[in-house]
XYZ file of C-alpha atoms in Angstrom:
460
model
C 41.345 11.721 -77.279
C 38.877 12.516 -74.635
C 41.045 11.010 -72.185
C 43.897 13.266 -71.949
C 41.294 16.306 -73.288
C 41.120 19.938 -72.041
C 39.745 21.099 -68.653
C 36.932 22.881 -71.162
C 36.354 18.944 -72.465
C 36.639 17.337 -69.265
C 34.012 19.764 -67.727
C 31.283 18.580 -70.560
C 31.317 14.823 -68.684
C 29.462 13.890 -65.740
C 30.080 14.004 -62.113
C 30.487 10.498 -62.273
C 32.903 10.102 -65.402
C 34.941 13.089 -64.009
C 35.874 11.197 -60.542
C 36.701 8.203 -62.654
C 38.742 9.483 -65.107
C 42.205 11.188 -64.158
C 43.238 14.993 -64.810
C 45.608 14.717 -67.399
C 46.589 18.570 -68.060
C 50.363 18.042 -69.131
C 50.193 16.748 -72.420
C 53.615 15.417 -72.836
C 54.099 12.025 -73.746
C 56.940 11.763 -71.650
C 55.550 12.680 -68.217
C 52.347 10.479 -68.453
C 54.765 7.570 -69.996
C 56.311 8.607 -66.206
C 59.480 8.002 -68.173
C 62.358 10.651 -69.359
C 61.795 10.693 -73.514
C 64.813 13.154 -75.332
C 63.276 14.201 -78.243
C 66.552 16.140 -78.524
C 67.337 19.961 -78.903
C 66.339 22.233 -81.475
C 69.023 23.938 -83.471
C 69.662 27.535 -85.087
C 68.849 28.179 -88.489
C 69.069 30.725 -90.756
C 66.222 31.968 -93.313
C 67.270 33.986 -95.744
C 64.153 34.666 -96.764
C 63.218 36.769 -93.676
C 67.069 37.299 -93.012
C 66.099 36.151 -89.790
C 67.614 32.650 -86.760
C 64.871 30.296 -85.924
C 65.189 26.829 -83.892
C 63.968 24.138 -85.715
C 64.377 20.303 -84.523
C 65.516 17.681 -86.653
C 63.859 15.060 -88.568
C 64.770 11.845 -85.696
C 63.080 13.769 -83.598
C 59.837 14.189 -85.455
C 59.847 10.821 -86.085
C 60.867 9.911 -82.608
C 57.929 11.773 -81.620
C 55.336 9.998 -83.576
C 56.199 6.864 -82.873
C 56.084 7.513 -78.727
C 52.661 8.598 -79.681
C 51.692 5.388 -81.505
C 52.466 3.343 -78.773
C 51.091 5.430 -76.254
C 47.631 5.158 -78.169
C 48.294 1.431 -78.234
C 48.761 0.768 -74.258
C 46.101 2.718 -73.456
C 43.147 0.916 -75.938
C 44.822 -2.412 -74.658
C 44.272 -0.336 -70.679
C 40.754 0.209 -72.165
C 40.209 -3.220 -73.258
C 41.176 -4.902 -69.703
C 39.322 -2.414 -67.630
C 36.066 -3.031 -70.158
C 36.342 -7.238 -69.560
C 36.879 -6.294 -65.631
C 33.732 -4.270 -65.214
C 31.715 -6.610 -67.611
C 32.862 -9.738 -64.434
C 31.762 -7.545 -62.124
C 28.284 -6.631 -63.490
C 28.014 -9.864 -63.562
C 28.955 -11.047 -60.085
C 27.078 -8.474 -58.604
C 24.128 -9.530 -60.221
C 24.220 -13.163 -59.134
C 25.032 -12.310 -55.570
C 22.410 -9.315 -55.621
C 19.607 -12.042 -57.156
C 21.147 -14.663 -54.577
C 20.887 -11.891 -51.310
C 17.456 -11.480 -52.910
C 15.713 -14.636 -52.918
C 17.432 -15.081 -49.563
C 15.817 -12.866 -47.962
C 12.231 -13.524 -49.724
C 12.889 -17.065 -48.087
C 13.594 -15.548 -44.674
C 11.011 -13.514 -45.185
C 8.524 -16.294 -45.250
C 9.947 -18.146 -42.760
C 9.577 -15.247 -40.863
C 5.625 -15.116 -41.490
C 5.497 -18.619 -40.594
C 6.857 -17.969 -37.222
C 4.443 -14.925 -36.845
C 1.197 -17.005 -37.815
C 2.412 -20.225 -35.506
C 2.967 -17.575 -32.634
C -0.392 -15.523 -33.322
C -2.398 -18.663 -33.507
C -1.125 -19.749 -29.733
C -1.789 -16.308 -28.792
C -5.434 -16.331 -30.014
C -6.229 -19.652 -28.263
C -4.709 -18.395 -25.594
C -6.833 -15.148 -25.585
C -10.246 -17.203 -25.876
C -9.445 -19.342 -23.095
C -8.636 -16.376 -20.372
C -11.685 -14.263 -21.758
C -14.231 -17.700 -21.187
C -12.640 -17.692 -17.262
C -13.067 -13.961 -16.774
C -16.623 -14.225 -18.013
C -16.936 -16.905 -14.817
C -15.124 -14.911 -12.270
C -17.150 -12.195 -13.287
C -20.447 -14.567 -12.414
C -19.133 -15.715 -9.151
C -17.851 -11.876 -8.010
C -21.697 -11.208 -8.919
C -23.237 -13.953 -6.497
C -20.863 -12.592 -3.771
C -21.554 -9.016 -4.153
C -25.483 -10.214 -4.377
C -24.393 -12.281 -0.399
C -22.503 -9.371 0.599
C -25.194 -6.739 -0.055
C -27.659 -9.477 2.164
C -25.946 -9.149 5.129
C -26.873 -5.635 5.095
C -30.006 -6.197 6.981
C -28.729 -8.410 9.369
C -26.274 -6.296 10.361
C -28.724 -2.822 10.236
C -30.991 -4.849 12.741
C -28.109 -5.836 15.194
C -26.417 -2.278 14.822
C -30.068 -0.385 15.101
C -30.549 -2.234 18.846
C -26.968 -1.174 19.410
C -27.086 2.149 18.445
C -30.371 2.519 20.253
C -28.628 1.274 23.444
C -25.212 2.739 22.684
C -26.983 6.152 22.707
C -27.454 6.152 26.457
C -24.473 7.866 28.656
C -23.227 7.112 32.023
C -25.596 4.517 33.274
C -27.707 4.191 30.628
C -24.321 1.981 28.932
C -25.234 -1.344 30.534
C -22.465 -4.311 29.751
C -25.638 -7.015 29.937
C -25.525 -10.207 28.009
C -28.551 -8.513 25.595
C -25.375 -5.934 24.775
C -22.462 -8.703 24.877
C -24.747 -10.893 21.958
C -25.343 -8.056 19.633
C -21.678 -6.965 20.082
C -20.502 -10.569 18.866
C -23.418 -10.423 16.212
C -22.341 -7.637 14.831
C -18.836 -8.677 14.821
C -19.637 -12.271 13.020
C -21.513 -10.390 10.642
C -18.759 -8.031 10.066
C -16.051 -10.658 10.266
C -18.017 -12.443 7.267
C -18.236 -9.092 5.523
C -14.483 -8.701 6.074
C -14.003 -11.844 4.451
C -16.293 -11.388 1.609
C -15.019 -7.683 1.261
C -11.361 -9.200 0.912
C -12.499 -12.156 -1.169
C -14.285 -9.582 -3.380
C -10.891 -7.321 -3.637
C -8.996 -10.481 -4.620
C -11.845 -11.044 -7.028
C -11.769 -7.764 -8.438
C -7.749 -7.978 -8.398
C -7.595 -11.009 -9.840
C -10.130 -9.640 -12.785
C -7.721 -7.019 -13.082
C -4.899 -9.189 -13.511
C -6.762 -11.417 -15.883
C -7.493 -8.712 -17.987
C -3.794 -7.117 -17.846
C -2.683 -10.736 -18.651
C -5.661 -11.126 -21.400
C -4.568 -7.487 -22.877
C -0.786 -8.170 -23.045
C -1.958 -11.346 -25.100
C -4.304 -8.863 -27.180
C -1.271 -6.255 -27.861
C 1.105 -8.772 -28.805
C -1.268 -10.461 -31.156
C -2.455 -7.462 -32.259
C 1.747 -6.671 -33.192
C 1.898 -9.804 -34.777
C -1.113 -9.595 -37.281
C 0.036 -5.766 -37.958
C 4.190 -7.363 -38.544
C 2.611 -10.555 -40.004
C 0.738 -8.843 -42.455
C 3.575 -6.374 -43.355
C 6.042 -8.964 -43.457
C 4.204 -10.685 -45.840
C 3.765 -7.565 -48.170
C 7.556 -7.218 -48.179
C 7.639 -10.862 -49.450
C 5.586 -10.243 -52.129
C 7.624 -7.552 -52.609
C 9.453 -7.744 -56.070
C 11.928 -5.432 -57.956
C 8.791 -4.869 -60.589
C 6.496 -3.974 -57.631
C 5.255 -0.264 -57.711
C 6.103 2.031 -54.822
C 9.390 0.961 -54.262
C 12.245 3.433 -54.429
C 15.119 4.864 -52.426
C 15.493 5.385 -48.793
C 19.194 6.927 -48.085
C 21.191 5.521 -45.555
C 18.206 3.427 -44.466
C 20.490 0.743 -43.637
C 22.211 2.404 -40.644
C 18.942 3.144 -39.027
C 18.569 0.278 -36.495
C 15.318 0.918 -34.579
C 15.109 -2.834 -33.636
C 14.498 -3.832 -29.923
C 14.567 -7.921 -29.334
C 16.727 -10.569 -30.928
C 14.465 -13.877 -32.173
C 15.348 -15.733 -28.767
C 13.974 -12.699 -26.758
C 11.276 -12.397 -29.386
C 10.219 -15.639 -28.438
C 10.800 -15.838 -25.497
C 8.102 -12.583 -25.006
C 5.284 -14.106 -26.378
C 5.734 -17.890 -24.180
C 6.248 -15.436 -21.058
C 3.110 -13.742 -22.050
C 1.422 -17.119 -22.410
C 2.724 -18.818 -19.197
C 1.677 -15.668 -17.298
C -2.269 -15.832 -18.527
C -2.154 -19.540 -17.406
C -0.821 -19.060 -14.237
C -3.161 -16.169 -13.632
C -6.121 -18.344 -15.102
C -5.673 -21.322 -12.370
C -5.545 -18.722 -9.460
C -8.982 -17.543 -10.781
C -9.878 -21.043 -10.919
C -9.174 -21.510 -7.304
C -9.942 -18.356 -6.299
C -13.738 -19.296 -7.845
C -13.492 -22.553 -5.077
C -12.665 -20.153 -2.143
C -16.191 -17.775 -3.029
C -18.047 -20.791 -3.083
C -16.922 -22.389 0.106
C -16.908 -19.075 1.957
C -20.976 -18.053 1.197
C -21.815 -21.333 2.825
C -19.853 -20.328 5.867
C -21.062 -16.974 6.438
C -24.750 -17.891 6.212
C -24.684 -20.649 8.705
C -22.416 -18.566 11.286
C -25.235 -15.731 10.497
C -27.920 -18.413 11.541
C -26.394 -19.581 14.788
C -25.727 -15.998 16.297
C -28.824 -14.483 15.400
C -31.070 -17.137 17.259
C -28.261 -16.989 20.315
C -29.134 -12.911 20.281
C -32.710 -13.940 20.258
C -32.406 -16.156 23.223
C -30.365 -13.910 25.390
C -32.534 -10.398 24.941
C -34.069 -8.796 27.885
C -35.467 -5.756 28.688
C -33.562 -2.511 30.321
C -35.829 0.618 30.456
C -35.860 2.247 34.054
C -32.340 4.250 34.661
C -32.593 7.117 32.338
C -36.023 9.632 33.593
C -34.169 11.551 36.046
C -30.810 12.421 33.593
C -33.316 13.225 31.055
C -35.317 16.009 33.613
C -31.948 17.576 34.935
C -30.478 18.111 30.991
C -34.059 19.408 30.056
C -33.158 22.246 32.865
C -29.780 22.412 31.993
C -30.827 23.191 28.112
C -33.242 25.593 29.416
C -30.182 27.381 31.307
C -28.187 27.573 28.038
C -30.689 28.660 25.389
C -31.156 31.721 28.142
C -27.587 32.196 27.970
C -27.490 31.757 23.674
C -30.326 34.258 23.791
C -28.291 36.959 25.968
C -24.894 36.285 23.970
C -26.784 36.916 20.578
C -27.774 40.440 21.757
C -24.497 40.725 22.837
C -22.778 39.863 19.619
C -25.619 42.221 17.851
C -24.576 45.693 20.273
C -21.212 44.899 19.304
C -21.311 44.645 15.462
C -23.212 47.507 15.901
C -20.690 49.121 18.145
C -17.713 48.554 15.803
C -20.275 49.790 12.501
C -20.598 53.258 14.380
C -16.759 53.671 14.437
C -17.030 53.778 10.645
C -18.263 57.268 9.817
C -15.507 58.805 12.707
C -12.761 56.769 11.110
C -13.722 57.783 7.729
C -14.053 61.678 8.913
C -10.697 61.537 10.290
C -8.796 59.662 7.761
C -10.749 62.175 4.911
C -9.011 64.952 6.946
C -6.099 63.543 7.240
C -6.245 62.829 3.008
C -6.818 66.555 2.661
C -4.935 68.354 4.325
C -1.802 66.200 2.412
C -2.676 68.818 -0.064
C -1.761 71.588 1.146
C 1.300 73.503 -0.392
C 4.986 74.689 0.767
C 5.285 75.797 3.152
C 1.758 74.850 4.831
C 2.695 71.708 4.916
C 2.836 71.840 8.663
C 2.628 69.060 11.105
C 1.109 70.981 13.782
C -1.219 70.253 16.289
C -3.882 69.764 14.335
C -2.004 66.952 12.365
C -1.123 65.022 15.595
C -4.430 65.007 16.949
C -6.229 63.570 13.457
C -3.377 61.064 13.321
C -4.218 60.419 17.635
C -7.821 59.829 16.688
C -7.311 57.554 13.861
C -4.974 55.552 16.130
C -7.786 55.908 19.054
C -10.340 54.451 16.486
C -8.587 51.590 15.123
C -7.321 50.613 18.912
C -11.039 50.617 19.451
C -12.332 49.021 16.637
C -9.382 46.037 17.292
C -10.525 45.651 21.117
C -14.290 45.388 19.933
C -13.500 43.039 17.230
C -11.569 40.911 19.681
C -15.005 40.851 22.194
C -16.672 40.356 19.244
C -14.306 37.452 17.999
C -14.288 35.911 21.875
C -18.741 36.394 21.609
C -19.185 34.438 18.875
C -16.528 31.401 20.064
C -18.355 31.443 23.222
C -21.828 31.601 21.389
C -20.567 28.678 19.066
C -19.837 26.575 21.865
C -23.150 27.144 23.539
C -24.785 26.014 20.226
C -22.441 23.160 20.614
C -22.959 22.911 24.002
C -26.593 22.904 23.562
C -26.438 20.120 20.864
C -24.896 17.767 22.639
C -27.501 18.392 25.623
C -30.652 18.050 22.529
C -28.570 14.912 21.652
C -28.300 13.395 25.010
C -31.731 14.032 25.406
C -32.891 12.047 22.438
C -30.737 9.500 23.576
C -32.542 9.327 27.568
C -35.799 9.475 25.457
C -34.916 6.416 23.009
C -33.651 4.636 25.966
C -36.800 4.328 27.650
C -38.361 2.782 24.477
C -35.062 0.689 23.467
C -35.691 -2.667 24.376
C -39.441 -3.478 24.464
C -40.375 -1.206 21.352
C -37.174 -0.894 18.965
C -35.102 -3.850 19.439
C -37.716 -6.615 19.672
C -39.884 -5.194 17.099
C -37.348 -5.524 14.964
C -36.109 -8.796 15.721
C -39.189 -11.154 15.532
C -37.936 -12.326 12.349
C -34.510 -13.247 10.233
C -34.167 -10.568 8.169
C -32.862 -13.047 5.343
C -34.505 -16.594 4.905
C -30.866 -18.763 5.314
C -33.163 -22.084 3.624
C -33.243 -20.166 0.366
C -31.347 -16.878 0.875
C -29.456 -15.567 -2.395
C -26.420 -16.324 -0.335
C -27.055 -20.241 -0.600
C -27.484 -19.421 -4.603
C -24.272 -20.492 -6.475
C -22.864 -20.303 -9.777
C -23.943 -23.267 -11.712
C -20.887 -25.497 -12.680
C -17.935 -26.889 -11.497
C -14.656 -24.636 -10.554
């Protein structure tokens, strides 16, 4: 009877049988019965035979005790029996409900790849439809960057007569109506540079955006082919499949981030935001179109005003020219004599090398000496005296030195600005009749048939 058998039996089952089946190490029917049984007392006899008392019990009891063994046997096969019909219901229940949670899921499963496909599909469409408007924002910020690299020349001619006439100083910087036009040229021209500059940033922002919007629609579709097509694997997925096994405790890992509505409700946000951001590029495409045509005719009308208004302002500047021509002359003398004097010094403080080094070797050796010589006498005071003397030297002719070459770099300076004021008296008396006006006699960009009058074919 395996069931109420040894520890040395019980240790032959497995792990599993073991935990199931209970430790039964008393043996007496009485105790597992959990009932008192009085199988009576054994009584004194006497053997002749080995002229020796034993105890010996009496034949009720023997018989008492085989028949509390008989029906022990018998509950327990009928225990056996019940438990036996009891797990063969429960094999199968938990089959049926383990097929049922099955073919569940499978369903869910494909519902689930439905959902996926509908979802990708929108995305897709979606995805085609921003990259065709990017590919026309992209045409249009080409046609403006093409108008905004004309007005270049425009605006080089009207900031060349300025800067010609913006060189003079003092009197040469005449307010006349010649200087008040190119001012306001310049500024239209700038203005409509401003403008396309901005419109170009909102261009190039609003690419940006398109393409964030455009690659939020590519990641998400890209998720959903990746969970579409594993999704559908794991509905295919069958208890024959190979590579299937066991995963422990895979069921209390939860690594899952959105619920179905928010699932959702991701992908239509995604959506609504590339067609929101696809009808501002729409009318941002309008604005470019209706802002070239604005620019160039403003361009037109100032340019010919300029034109109309330029006259000719050449006599002020000889005499400021002829005094700063002496006044340079004066100040490369002076950079000539500061150089020398910047050369006697560095050569100055290089001679204090070798005394400084003869001193300081001294000094070195004699920290050599031994016991008692080790003397700070008079000898030792005047080395350390001259070192001090040296470097006190060197210091003050490094600070001449240091106050030379300031002084030298502001006469460079100093004569720069003189060579630059100079070239500015010496333009001026060539500014108007030579530089402006033979650079104005004709529109530096035809405004008939000027790239900036050259749209993007189609509608916006």
């Amino acid at each position: 009877m395996a069931y109420y058998g040894s520890l040395s039996a019980r240790g032959s089952m497995t792990p599993e049988m073991s935990k199931v089946l209970p430790l039964v190490s008393d043996r007496t029917p009485a105790r597992h019965l959990n009932r008192s049984l009085d199988l009576g007392q054994s009584k004194a006899y006497y053997n002749p035979a080995s002229k020796s008392v034993y105890n010996r019990y009496s034949v009720g009891d023997w018989g008492y005790s085989n028949n509390t063994h008989y029906n022990l046997s018998e509950k327990e096969r009928a225990h056996g029996e019940r438990l036996r019909a009891d797990a063969w219901r429960a094999i199968k229940e938990t089959d049926a409900r383990t097929r049922n949670r099955q073919n569940d899921v499978t369903k869910r499963l494909g519902d689930r790849v439905y959902d996926i496909a509908y979802m990708k599909g929108e995305l897709n469409t979606e995805i085609n439809q921003m990259a065709t408007e990017i590919e026309n924002l992209k045409e249009y910020r080409r046609t403006l960057e093409k108008a905004l690299g004309d007005t270049a020349n425009p605006l080089h001619v009207a900031e060349e007569c300025l800067m010609h006439r913006e060189k003079r100083r003092g009197i040469d910087l005449v307010n006349d109506n010649v200087e008040k036009s190119l001012i306001k040229e310049v500024e239209i021209i700038k203005k409509c540079q401003n403008k396309m500059q901005h419109c170009l940033q909102k261009a190039m922002a609003q690419l940006k955006v398109d393409r964030a919007a455009q690659h939020s629609l590519e990641v998400d579709s890209k998720d959903k082919h990746h969970a579409q097509g594993l999704d559908d694997r794991m509905q295919q997925l069958r208890n024959s499949s190979g590579g299937i096994g066991y995963f422990p405790s895979i069921e209390n890992v939860d690594n899952t981030i959105t619920i179905p509505e928010s699932w959702g409700r991701y992908t239509q946000e995604n959506i609504a935001r590339s067609q929101k951001e696809r009808a501002s590029s729409e009318r941002l495409r309008g604005e470019i179109d209706a802002l070239l045509r604005a620019c160039a005719s403003e361009m037109w009308n100032i340019y010919n005003n300029v034109n109309t208004c330029f006259n000719t302002r050449i006599h002020e500047t000889t005499n400021a020219r002829n005094t700063l021509q002496a006044h340079l002359q004066r100040t490369m003398q002076e950079i000539f004599d500061m150089e020398r004097n910047i050369q006697q010094l560095r050569k100055a403080i290089q001679d204090k090398e070798n005394p400084m080094k003869v001193a300081q070797t001294r000094l070195d050796e004699r920290t050599r000496r031994i016991n008692v010589e080790v003397c700070h006498d008079p000898v030792m005071k005047s080395l350390k005296n001259e070192v001090g003397e040296i470097r006190d030297s060197i210091t003050m002719l490094k600070r001449s030195l240091k106050a030379s070459e300031i002084s030298l770099a502001r006469l460079l300076k100093t004569k720069a600005v003189l060579e630059h004021d100079i070239g500015v008296k010496e333009n001026s008396l060539k500014l108007d009749s030579k530089s402006c006006m033979g650079m104005r006699k004709g529109f530096p960009m035809d405004p008939k048939v000027g790239p900036i009058f050259q749209m993007v074919p189609g509608s916006y």
